[in-house]
PDB file of C-alpha atoms and ligand atoms in Angstrom:
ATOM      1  CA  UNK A 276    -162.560-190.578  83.326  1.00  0.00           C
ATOM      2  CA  UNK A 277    -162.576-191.589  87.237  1.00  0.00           C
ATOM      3  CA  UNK A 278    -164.020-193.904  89.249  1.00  0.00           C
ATOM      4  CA  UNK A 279    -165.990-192.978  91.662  1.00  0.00           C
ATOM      5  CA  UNK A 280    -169.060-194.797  90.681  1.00  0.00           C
ATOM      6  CA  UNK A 281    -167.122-197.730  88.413  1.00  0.00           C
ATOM      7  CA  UNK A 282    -168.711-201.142  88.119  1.00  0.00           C
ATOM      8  CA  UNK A 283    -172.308-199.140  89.110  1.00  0.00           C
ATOM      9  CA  UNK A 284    -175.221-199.559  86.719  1.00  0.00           C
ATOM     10  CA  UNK A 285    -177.574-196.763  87.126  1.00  0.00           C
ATOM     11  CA  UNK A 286    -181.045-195.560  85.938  1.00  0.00           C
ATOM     12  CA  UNK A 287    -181.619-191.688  85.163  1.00  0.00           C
ATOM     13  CA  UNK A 288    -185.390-190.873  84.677  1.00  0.00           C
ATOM     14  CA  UNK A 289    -185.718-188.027  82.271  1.00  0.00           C
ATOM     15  CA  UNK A 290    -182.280-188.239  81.280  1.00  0.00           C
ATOM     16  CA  UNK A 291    -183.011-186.507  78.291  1.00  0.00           C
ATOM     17  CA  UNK A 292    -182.598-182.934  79.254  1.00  0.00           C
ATOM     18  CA  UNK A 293    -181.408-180.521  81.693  1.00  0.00           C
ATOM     19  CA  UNK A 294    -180.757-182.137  85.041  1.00  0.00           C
ATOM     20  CA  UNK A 295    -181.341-185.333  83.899  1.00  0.00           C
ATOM     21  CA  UNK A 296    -178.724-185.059  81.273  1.00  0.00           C
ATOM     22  CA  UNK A 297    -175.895-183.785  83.517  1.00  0.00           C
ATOM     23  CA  UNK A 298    -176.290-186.874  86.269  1.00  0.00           C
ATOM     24  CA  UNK A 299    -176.221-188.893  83.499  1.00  0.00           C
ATOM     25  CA  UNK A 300    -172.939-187.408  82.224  1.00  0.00           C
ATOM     26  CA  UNK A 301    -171.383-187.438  85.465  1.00  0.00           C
ATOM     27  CA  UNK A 302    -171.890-190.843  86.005  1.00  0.00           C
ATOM     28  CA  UNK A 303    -170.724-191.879  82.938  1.00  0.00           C
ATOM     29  CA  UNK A 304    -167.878-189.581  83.426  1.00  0.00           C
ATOM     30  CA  UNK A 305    -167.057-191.650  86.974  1.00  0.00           C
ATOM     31  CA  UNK A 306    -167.450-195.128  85.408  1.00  0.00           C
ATOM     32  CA  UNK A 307    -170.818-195.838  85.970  1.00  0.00           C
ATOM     33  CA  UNK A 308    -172.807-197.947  83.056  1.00  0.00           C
ATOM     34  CA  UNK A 309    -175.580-195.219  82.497  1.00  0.00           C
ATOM     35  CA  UNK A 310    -179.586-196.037  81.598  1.00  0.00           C
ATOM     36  CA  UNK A 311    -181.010-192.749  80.550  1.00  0.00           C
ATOM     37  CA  UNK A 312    -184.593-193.399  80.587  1.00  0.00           C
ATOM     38  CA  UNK A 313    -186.760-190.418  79.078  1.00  0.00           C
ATOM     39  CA  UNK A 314    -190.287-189.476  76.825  1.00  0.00           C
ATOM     40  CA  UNK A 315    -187.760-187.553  74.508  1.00  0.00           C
ATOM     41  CA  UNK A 316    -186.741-190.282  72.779  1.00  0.00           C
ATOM     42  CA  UNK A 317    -184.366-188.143  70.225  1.00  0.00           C
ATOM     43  CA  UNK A 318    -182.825-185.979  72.923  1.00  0.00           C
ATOM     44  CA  UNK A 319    -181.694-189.539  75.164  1.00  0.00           C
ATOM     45  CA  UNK A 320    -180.225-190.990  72.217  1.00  0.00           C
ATOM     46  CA  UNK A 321    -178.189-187.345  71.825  1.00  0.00           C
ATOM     47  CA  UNK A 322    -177.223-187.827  75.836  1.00  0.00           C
ATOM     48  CA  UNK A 323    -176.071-191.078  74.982  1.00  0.00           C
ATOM     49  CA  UNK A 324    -173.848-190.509  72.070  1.00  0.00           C
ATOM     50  CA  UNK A 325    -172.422-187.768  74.226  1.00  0.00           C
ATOM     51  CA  UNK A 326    -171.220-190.053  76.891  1.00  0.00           C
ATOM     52  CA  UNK A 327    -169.746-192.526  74.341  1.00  0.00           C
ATOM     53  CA  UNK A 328    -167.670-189.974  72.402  1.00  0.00           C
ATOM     54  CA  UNK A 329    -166.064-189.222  75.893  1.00  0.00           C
ATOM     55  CA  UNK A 330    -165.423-192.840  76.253  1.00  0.00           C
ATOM     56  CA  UNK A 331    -168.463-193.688  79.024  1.00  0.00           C
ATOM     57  CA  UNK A 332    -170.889-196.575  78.732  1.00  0.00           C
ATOM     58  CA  UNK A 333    -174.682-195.864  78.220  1.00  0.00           C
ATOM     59  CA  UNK A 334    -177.876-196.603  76.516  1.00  0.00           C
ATOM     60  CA  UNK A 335    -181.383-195.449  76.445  1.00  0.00           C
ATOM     61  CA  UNK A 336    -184.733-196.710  76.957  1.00  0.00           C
ATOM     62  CA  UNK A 337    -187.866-195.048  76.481  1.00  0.00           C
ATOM     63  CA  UNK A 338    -189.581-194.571  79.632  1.00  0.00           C
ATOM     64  CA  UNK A 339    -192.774-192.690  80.859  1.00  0.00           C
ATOM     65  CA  UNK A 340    -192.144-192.981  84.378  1.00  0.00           C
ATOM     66  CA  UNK A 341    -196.087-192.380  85.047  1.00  0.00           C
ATOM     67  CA  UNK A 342    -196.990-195.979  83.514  1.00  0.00           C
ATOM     68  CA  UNK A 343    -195.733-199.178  86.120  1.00  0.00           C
ATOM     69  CA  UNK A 344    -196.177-201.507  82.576  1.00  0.00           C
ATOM     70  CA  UNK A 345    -193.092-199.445  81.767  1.00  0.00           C
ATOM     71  CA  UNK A 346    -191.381-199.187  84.971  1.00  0.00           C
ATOM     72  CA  UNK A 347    -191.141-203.448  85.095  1.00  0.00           C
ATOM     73  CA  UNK A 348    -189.857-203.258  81.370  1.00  0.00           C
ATOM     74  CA  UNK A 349    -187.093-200.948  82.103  1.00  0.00           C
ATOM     75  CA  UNK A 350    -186.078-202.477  85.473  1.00  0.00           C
ATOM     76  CA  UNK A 351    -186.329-205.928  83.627  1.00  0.00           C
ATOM     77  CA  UNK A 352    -184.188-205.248  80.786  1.00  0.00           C
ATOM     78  CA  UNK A 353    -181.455-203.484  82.834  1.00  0.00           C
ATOM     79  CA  UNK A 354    -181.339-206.637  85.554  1.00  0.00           C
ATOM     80  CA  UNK A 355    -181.429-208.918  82.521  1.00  0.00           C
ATOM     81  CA  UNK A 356    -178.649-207.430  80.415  1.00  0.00           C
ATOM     82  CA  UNK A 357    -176.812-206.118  83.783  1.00  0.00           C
ATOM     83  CA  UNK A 358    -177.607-208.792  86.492  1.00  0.00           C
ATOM     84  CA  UNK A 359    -177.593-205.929  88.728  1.00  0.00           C
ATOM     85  CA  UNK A 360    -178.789-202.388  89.773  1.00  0.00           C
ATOM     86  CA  UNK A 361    -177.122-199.752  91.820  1.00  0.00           C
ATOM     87  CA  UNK A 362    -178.018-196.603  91.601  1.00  0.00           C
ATOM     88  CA  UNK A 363    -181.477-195.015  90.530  1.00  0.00           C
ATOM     89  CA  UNK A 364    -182.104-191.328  90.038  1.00  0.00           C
ATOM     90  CA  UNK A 365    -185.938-190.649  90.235  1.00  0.00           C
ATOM     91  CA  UNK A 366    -185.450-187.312  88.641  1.00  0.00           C
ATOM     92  CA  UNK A 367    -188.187-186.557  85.601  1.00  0.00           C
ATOM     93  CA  UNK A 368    -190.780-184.288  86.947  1.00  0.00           C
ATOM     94  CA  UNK A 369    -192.220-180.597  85.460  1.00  0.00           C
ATOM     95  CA  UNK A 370    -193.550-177.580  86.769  1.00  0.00           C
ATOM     96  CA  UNK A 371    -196.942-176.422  86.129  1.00  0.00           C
ATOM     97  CA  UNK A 372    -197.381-172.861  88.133  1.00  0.00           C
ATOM     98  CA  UNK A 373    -200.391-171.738  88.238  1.00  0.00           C
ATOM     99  CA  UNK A 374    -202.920-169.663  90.714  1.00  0.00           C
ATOM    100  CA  UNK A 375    -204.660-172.785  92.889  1.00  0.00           C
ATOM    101  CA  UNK A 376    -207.792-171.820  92.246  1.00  0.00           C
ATOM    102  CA  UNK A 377    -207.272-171.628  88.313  1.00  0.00           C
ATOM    103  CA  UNK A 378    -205.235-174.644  88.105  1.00  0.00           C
ATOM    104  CA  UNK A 379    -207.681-177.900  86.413  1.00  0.00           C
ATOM    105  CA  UNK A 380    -207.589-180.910  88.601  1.00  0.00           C
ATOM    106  CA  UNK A 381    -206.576-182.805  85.127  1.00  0.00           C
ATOM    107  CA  UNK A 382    -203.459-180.038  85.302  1.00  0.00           C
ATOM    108  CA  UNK A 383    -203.247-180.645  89.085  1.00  0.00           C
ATOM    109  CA  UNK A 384    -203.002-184.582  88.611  1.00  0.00           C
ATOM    110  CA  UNK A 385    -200.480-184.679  85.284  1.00  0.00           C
ATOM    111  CA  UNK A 386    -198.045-183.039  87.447  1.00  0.00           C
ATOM    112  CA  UNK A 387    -198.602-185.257  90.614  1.00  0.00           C
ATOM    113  CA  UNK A 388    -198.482-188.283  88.448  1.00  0.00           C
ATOM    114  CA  UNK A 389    -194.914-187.579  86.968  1.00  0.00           C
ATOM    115  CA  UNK A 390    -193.686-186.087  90.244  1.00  0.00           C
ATOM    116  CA  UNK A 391    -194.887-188.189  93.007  1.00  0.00           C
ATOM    117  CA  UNK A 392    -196.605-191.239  91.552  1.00  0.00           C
ATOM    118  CA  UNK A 393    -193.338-191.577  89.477  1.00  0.00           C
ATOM    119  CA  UNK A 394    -190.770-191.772  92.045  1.00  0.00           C
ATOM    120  CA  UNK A 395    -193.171-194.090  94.280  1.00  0.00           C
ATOM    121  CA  UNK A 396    -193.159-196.282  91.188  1.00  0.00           C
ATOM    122  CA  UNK A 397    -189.212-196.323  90.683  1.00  0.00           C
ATOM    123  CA  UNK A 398    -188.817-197.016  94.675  1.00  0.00           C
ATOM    124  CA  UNK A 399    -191.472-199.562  94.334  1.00  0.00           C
ATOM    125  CA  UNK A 400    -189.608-201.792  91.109  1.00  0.00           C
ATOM    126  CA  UNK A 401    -185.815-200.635  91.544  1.00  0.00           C
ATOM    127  CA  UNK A 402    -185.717-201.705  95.240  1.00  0.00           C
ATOM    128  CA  UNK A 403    -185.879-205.657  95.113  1.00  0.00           C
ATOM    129  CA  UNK A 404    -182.757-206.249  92.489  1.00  0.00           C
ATOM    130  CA  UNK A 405    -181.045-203.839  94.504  1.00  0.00           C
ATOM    131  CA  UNK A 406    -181.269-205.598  97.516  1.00  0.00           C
ATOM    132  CA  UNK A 407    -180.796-208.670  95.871  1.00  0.00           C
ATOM    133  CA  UNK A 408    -177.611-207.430  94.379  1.00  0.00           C
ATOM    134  CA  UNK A 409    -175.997-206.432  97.388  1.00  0.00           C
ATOM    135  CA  UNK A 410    -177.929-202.660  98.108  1.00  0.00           C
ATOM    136  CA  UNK A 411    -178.049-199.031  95.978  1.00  0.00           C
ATOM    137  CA  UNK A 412    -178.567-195.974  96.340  1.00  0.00           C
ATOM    138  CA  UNK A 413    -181.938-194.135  95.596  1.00  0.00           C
ATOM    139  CA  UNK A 414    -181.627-190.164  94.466  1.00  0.00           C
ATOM    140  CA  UNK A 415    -185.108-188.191  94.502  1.00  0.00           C
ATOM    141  CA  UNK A 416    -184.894-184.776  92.833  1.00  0.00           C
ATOM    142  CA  UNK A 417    -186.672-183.034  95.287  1.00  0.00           C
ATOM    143  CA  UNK A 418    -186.789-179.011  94.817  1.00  0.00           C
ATOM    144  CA  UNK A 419    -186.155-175.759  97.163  1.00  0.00           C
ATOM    145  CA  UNK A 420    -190.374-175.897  96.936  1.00  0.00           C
ATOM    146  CA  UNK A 421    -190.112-179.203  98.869  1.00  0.00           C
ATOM    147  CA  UNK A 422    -188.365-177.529 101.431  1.00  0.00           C
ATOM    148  CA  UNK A 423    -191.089-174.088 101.165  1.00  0.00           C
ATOM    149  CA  UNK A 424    -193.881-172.769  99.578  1.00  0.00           C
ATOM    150  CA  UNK A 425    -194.536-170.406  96.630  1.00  0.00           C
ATOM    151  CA  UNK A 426    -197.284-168.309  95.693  1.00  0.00           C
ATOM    152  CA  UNK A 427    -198.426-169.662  92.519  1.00  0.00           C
ATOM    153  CA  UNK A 428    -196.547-172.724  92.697  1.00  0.00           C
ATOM    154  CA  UNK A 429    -198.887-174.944  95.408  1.00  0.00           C
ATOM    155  CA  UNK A 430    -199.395-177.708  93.348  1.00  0.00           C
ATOM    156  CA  UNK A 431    -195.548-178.254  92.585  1.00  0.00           C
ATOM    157  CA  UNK A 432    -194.805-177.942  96.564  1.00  0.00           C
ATOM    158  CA  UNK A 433    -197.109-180.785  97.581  1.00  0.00           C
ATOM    159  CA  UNK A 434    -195.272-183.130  95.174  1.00  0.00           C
ATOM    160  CA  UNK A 435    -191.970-181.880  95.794  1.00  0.00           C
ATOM    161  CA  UNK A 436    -192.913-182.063  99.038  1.00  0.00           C
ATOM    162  CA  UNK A 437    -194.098-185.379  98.962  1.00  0.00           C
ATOM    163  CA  UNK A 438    -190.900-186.182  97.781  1.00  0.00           C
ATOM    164  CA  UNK A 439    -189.083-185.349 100.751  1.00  0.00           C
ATOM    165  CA  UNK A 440    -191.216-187.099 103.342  1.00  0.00           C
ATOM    166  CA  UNK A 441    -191.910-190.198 100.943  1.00  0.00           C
ATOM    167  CA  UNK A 442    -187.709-190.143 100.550  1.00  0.00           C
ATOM    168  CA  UNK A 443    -187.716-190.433 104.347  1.00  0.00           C
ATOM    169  CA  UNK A 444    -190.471-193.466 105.224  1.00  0.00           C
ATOM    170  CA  UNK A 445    -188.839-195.307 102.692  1.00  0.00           C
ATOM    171  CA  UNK A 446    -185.197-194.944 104.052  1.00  0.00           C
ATOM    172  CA  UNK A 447    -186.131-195.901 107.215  1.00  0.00           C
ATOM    173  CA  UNK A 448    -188.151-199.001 106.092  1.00  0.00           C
ATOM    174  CA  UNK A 449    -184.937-200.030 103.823  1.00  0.00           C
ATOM    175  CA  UNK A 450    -183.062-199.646 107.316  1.00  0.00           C
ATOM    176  CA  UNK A 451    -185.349-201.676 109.105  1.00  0.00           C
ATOM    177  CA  UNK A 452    -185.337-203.970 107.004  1.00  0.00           C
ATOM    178  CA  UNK A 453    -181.486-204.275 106.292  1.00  0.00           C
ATOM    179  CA  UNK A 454    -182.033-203.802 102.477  1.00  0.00           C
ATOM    180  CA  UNK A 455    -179.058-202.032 102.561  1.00  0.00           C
ATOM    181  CA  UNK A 456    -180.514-199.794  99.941  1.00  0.00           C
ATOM    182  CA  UNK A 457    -179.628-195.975 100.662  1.00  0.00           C
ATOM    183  CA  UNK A 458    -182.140-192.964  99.599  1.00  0.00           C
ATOM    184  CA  UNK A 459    -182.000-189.868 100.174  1.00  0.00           C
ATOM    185  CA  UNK A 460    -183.703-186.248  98.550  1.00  0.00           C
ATOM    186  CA  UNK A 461    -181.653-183.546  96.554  1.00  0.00           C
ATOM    187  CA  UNK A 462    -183.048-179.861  96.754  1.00  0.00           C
ATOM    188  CA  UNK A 463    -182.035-177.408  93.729  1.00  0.00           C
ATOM    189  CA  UNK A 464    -182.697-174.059  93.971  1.00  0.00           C
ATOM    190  CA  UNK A 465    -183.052-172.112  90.818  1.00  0.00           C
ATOM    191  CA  UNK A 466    -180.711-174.210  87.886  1.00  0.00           C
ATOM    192  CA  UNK A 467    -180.729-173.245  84.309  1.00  0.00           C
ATOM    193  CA  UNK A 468    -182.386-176.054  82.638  1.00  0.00           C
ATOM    194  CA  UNK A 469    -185.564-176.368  80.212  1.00  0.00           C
ATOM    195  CA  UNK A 470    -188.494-176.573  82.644  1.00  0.00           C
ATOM    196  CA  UNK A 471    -188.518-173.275  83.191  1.00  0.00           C
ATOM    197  CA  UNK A 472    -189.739-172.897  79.139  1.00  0.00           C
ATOM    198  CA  UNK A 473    -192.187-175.371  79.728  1.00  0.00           C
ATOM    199  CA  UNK A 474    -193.630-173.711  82.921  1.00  0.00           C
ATOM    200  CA  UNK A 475    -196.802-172.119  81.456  1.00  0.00           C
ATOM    201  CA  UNK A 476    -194.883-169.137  80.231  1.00  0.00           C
ATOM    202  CA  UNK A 477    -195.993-166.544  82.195  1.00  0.00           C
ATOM    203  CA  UNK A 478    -197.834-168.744  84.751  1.00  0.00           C
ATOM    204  CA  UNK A 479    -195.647-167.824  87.432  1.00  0.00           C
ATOM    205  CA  UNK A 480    -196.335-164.097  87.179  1.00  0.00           C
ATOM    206  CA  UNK A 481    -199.774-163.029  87.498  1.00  0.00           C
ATOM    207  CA  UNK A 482    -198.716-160.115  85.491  1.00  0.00           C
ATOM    208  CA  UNK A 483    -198.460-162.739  82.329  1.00  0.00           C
ATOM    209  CA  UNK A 484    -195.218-161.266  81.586  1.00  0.00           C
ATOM    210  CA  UNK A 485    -192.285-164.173  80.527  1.00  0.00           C
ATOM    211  CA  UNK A 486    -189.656-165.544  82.931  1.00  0.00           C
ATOM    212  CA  UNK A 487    -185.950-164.251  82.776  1.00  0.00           C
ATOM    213  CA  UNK A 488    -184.497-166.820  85.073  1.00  0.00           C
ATOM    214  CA  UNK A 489    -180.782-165.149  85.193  1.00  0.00           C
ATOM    215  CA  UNK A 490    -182.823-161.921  86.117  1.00  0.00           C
ATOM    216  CA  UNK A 491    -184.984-164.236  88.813  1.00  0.00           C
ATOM    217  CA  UNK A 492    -181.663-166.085  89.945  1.00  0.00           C
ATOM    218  CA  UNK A 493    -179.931-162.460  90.755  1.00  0.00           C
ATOM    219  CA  UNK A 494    -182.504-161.058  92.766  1.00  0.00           C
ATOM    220  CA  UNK A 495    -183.680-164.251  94.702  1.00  0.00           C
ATOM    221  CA  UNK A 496    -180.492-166.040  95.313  1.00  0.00           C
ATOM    222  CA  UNK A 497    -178.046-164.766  97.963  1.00  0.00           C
ATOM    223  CA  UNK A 498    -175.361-165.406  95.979  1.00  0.00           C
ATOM    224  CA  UNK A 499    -176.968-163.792  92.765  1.00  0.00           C
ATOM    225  CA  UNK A 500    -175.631-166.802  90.804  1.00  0.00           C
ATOM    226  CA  UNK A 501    -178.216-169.227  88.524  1.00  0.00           C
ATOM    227  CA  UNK A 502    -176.873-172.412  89.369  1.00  0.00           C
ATOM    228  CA  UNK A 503    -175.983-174.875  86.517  1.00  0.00           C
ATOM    229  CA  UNK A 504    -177.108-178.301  86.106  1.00  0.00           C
ATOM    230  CA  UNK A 505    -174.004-179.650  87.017  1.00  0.00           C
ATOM    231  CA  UNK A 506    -174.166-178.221  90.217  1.00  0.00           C
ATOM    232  CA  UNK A 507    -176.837-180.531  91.009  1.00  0.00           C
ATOM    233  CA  UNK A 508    -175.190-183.946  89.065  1.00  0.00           C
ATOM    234  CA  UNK A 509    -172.198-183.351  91.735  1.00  0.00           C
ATOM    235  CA  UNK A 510    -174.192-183.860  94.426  1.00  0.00           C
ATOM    236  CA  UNK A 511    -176.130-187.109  92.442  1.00  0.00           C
ATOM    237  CA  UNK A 512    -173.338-188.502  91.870  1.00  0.00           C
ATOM    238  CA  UNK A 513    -172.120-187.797  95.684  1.00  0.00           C
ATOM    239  CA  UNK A 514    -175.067-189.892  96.801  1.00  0.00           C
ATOM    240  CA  UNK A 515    -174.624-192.245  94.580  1.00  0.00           C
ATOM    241  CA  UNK A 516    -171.382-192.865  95.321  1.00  0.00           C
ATOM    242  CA  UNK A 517    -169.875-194.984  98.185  1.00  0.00           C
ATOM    243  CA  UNK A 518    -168.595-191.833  99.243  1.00  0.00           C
ATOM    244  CA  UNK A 519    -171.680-191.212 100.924  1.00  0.00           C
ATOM    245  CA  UNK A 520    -172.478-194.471 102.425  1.00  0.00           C
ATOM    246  CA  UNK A 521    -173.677-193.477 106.383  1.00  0.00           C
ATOM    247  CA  UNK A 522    -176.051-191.131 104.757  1.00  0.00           C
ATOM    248  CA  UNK A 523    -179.756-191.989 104.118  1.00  0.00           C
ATOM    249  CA  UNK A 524    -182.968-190.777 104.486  1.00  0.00           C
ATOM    250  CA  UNK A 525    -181.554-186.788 104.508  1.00  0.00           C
ATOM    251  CA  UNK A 526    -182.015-183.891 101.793  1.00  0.00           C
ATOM    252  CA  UNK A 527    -179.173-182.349 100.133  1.00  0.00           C
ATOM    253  CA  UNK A 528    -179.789-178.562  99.488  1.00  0.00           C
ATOM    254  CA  UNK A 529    -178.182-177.309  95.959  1.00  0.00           C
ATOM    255  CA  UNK A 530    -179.449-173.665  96.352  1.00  0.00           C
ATOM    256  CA  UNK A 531    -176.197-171.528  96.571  1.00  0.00           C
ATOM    257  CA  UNK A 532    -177.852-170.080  99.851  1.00  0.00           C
ATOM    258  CA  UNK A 533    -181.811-169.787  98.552  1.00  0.00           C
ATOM    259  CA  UNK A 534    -183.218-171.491 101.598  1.00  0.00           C
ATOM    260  CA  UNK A 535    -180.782-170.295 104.353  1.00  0.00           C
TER     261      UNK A 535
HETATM  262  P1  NAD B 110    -186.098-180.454  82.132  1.00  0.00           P
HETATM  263  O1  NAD B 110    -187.414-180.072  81.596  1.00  0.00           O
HETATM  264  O2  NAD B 110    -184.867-179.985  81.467  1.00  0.00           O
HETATM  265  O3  NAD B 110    -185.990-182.043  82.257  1.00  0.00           O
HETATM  266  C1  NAD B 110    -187.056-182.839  82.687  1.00  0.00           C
HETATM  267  C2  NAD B 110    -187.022-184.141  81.901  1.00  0.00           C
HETATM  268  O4  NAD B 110    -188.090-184.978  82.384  1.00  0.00           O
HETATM  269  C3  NAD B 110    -187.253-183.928  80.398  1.00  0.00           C
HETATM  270  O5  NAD B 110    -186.260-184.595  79.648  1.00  0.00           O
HETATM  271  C4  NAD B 110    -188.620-184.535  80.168  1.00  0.00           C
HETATM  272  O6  NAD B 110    -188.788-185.110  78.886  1.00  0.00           O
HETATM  273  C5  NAD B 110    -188.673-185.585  81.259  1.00  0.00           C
HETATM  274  N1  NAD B 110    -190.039-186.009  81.543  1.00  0.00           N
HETATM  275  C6  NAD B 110    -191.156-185.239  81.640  1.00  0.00           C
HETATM  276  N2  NAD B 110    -192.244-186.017  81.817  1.00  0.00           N
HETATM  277  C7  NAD B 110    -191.789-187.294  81.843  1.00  0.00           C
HETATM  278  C8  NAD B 110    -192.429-188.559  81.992  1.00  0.00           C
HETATM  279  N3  NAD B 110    -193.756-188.662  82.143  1.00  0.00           N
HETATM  280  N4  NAD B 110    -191.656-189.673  81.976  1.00  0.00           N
HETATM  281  C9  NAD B 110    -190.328-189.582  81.803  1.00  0.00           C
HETATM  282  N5  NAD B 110    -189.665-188.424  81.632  1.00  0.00           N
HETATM  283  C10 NAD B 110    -190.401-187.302  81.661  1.00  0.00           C
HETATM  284  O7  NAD B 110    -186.109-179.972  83.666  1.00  0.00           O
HETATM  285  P2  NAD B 110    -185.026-180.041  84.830  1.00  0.00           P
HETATM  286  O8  NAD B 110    -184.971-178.690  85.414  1.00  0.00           O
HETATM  287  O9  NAD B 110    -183.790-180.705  84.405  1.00  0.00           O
HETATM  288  O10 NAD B 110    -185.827-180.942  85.870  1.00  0.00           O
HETATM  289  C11 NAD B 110    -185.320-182.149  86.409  1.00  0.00           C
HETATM  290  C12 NAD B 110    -185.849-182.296  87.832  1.00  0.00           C
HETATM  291  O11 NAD B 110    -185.305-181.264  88.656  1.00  0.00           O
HETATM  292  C13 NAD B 110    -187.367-182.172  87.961  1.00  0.00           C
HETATM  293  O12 NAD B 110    -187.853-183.148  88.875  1.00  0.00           O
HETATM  294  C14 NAD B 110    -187.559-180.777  88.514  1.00  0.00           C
HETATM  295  O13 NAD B 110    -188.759-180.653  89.236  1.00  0.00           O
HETATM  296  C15 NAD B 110    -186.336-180.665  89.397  1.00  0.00           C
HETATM  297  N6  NAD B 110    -185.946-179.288  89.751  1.00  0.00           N
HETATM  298  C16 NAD B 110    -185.544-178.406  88.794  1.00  0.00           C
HETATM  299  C17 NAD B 110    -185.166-177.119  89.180  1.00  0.00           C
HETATM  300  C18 NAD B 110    -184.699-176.090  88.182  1.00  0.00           C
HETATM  301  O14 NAD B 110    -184.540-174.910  88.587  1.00  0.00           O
HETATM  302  N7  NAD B 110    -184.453-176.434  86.949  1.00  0.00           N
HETATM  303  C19 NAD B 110    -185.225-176.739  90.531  1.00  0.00           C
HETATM  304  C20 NAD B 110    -185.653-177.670  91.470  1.00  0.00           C
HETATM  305  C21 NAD B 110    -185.998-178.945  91.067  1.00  0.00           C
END
């Protein structure tokens, strides 16, 4: 154990699994008191039993970060039982590739409404008790297809894209406003986690054959490596810290070269 987030209390949306699970480890890991907040309710309770056999501090909540009702909940019981909030890392989201003129608006909306409606609903509730408390730090997982577009992939650019820009406004009002609240945009590139199962299997191929991400990661990424969840909580945890505390309203790129 470290410290390089002690004494923080932090909220990870779909903590549950991939990504999710790793900030949520790593904060743990550097003394933070971990919320993992996640629609797998089994899997969060796993992440949290995880951190506590390595001698962190956590707890889950169920959370569909698409519903505000649950959104106050969470953010009330964590400033009730905490009396403060630090960090929060709007990370659930999913991938849904699909040809644009295929994809079903009821397809097209599911994923805007956990992407983007999601992490406008965390800003929205998690920003008042941290500026009451003394500030935070805001983390939106972001992608490389915030940064650029993909055939097949449209509809996962314009929230991921959304993201980015909505990351920015809302740093700059927080500055205005001397909120003291941080926020900034992390950009993986291609990270061996879950979602890409639960892409439409073969949606991003028109050829309807399966993904091999390893195989996708060696071809596409300049350094031929698939990058490992981890990867990602390292820079989390990076913003979340006080390490990083003249930066806001600025993307982090995760993408072992992808974008250069
Ligand atoms: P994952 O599928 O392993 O994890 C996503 C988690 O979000 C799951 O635990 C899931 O239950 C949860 N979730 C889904 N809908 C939810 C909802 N409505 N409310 C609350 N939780 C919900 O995928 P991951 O790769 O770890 O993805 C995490 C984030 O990273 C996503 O925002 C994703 O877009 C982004 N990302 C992933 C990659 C990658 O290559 N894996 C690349 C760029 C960006």
């Amino acid at each position: 154990m470290a410290d390089r987030v002690a004494g923080k209390v932090a909220i990870v949306t779909g903590g549950a699994s991939g990504i999710g699970r790793a900030c949520s480890l790593r904060l743990a890991e550097e003394g933070a008191e971990v919320v993992v907040t996640d629609i797998q309710d089994g899997a969060g309770k796993d992440v949290v039993a995880e951190i506590e056999r390595s001698g962190g501090d956590a707890s889950f909540l169920h959370h569909d970060v698409t519903s505000e009702d649950e959104w106050v909940a969470v953010v009330a019981g964590v400033v009730e039982r905490f009396e403060r909030l630090d960090v929060l890392v709007n990370n659930a989201g999913i991938g849904i590739g699909a040809s644009i003129i295929e994809m079903s608006l009821a397809d097209w909306q599911r994923q805007q409404a956990i992407n983007l409606d999601g992490v406008f609903l965390g800003i929205k509730h998690c920003i008042p008790p941290m500026r009451d408390t003394g500030g935070g730090s805001i983390v939106n997982m972001s992608s490389v297809a915030g940064l650029k577009g993909s055939a097949r992939l449209a509809a996962y650019n314009a929230t991921k894209g959304g993201v980015r820009l909505l990351t920015k406004g809302v740093a700059l009002e927080s500055a205005q406003n001397r909120w003291n609240v941080r926020v900034n945009s992390v950009h993986p590139g291609i990270i061996d986690t879950p979602i890409w199962e639960t892409v439409v299997p073969g949606s991003l191929r028109p050829d309807g054959e399966p993904i091999d991400v390893s195989a996708m990661a060696e071809t596409a990424v300049p350094t031929g490596v698939l990058g490992q969840p981890t990867d990602i909580a390292n820079g989390v945890l990076f913003l979340a810290s006080d390490d990083s505390s003249y930066i806001t309203g600025t993307e982090l790129v995760i993408d072992a070269g992808l974008s250069a």
